[in-house]
CSV table of N, CA and C in Angstrom, one decimal:
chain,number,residue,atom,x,y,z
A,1256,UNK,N,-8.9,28.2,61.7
A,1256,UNK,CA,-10.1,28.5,62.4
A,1256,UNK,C,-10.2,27.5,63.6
A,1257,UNK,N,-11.2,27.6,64.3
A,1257,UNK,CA,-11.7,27.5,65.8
A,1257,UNK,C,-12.0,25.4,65.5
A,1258,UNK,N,-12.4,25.5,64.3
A,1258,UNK,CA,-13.2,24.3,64.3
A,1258,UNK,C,-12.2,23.1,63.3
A,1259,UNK,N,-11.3,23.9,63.0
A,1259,UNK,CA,-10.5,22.4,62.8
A,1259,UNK,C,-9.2,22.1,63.5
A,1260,UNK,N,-9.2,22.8,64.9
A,1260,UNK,CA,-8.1,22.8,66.0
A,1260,UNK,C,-9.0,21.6,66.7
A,1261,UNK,N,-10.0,21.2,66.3
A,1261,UNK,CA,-10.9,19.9,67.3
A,1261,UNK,C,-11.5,19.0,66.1
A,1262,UNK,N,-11.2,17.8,66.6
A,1262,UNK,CA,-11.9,16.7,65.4
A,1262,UNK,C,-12.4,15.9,65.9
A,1263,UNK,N,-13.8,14.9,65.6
A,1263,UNK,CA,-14.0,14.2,66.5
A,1263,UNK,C,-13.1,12.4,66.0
A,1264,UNK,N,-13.5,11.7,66.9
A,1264,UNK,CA,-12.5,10.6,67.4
A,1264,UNK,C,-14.2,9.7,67.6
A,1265,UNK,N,-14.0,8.5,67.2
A,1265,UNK,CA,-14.6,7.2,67.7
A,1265,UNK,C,-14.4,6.6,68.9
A,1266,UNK,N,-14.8,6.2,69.6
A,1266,UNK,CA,-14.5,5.2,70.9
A,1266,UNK,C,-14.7,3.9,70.7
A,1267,UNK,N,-14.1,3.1,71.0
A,1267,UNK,CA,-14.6,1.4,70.4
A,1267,UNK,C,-14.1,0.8,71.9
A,1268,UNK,N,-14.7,0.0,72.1
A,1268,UNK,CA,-15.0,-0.9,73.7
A,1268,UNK,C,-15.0,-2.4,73.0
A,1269,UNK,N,-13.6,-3.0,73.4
A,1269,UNK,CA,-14.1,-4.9,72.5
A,1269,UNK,C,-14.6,-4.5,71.3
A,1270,UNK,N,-14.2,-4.1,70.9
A,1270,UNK,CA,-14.7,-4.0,69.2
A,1270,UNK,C,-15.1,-3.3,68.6
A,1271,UNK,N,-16.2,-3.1,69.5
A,1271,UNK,CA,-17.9,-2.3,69.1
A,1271,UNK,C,-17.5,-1.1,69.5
A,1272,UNK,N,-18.2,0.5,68.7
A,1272,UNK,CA,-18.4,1.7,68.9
A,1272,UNK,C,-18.9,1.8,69.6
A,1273,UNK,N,-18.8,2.7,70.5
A,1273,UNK,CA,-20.0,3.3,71.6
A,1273,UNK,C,-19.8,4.4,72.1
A,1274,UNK,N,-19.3,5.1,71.4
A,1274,UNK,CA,-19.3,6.5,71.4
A,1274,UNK,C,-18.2,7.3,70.6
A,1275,UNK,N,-18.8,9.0,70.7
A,1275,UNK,CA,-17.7,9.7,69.9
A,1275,UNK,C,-17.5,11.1,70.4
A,1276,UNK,N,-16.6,11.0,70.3
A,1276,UNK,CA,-15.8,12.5,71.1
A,1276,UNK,C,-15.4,13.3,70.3
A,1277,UNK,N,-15.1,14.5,70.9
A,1277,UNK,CA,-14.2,15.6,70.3
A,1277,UNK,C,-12.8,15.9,71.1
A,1278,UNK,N,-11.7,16.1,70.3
A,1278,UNK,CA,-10.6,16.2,71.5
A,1278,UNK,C,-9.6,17.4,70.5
A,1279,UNK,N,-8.9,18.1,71.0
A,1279,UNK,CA,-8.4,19.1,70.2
A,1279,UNK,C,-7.3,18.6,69.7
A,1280,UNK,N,-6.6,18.7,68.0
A,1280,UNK,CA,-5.9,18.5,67.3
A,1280,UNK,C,-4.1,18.1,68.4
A,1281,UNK,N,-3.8,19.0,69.2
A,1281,UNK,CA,-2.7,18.7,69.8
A,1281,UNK,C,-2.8,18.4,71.1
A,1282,UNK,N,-3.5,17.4,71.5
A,1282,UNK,CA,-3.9,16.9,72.7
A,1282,UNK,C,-3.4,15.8,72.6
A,1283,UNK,N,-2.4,15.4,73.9
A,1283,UNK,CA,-1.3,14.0,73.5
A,1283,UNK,C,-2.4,12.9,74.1
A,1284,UNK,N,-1.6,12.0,73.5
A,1284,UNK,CA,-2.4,10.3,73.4
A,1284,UNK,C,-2.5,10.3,75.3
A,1285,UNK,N,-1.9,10.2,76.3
A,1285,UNK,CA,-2.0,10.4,77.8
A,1285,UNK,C,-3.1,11.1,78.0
A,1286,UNK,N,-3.6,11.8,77.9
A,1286,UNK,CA,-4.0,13.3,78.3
A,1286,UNK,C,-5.5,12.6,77.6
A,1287,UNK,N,-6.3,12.2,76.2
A,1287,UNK,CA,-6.7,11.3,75.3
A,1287,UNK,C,-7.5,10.4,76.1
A,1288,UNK,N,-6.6,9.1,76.6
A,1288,UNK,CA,-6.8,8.5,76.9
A,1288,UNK,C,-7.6,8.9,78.3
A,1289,UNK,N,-6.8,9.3,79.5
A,1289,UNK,CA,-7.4,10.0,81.1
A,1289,UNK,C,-8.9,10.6,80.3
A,1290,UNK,N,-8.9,10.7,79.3
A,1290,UNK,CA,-10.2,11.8,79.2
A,1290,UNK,C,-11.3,10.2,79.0
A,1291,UNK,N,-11.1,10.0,77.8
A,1291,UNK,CA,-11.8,8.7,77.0
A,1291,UNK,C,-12.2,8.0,78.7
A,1292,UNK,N,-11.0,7.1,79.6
A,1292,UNK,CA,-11.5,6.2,80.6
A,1292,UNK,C,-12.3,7.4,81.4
A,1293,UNK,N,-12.5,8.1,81.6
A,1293,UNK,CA,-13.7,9.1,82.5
A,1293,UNK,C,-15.2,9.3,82.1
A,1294,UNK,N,-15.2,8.8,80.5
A,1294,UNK,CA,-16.5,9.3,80.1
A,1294,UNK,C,-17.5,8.2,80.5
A,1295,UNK,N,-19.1,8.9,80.9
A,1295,UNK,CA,-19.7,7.6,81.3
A,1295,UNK,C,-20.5,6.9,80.7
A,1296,UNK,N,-20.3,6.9,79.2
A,1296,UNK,CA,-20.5,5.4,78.4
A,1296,UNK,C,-19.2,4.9,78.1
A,1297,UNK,N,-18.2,4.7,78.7
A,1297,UNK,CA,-17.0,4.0,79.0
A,1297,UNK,C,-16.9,3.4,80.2
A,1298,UNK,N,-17.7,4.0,81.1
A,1298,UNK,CA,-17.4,3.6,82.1
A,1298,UNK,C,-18.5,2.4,82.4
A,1299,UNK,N,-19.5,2.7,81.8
A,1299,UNK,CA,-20.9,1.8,81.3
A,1299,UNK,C,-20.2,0.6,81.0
A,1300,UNK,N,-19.9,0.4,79.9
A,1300,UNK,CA,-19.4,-0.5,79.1
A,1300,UNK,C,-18.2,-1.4,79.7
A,1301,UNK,N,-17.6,-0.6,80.7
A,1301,UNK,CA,-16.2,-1.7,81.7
A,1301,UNK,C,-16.6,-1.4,82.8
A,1302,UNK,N,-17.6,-1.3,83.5
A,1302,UNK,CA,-17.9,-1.4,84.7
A,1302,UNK,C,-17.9,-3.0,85.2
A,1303,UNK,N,-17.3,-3.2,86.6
A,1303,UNK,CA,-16.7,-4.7,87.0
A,1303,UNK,C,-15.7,-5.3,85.6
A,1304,UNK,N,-15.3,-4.5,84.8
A,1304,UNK,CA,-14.0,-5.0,84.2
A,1304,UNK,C,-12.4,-4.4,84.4
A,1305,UNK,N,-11.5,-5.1,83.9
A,1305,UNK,CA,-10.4,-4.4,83.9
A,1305,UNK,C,-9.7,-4.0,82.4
A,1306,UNK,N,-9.7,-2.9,82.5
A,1306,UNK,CA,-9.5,-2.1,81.0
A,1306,UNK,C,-7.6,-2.5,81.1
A,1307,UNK,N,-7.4,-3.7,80.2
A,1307,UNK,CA,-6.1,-4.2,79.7
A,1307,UNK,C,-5.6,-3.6,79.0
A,1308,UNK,N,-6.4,-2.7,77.6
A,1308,UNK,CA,-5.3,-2.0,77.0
A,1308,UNK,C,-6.3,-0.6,77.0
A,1309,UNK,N,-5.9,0.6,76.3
A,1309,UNK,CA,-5.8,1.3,75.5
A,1309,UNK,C,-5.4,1.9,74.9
A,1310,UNK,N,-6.0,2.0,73.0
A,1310,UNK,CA,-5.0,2.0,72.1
A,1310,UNK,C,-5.2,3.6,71.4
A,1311,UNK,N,-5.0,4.4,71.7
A,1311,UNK,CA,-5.2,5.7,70.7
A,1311,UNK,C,-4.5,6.0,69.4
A,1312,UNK,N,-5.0,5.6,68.5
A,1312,UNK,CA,-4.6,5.9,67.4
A,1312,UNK,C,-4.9,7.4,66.3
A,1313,UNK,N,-3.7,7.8,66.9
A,1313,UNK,CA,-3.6,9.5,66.5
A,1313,UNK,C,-4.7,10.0,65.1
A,1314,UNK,N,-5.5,10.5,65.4
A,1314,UNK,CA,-6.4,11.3,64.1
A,1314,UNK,C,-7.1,9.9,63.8
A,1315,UNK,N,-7.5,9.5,64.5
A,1315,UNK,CA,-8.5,8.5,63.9
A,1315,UNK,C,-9.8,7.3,65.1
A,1316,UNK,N,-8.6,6.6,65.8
A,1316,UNK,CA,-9.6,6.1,66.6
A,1316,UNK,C,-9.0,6.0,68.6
A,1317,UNK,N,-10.1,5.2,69.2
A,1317,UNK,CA,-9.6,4.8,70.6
A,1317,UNK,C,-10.2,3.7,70.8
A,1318,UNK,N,-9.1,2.8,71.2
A,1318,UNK,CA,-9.8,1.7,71.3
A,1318,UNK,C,-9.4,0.9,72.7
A,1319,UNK,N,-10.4,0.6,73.2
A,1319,UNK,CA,-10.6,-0.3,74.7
A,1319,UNK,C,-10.7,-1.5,74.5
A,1320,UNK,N,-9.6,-2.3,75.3
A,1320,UNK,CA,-10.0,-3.9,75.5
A,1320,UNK,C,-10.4,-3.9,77.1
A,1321,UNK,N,-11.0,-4.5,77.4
A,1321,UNK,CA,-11.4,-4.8,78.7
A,1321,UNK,C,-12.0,-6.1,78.8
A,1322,UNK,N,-11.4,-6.9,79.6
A,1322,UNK,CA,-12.0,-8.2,80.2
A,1322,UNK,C,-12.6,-8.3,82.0
């Protein structure tokens, strides 16, 4: 079905959650990520920072370091 080709995903900024998405089951970690840095409580959260890593971990989370 329609609804488990999309699963939602956590976002974590330094540590902390701050949001949660949906992204479709075969959507690569690149593709993931360009989406995740565009949203704008990501962009909230590293605004005047520089986003050093991010880490997508397949079926489960996304995580942002930014200093």
């Amino acid at each position: 079905s329609a609804a488990s080709d999309v699963y939602k995903r956590q976002v974590q900024i330094n540590g902390k959650v701050r949001t949660t998405i949906k992204v479709p089951v075969d959507m690569d970690k690149d593709s993931i990520e360009k989406l995740v840095r565009a949203l704008p409580e990501v962009q909230k959260f590293t605004e005047g920072k520089i986003i050093i890593k991010c880490i997508v971990i397949p079926g489960k989370i996304i995580n942002i370091v930014a200093k």
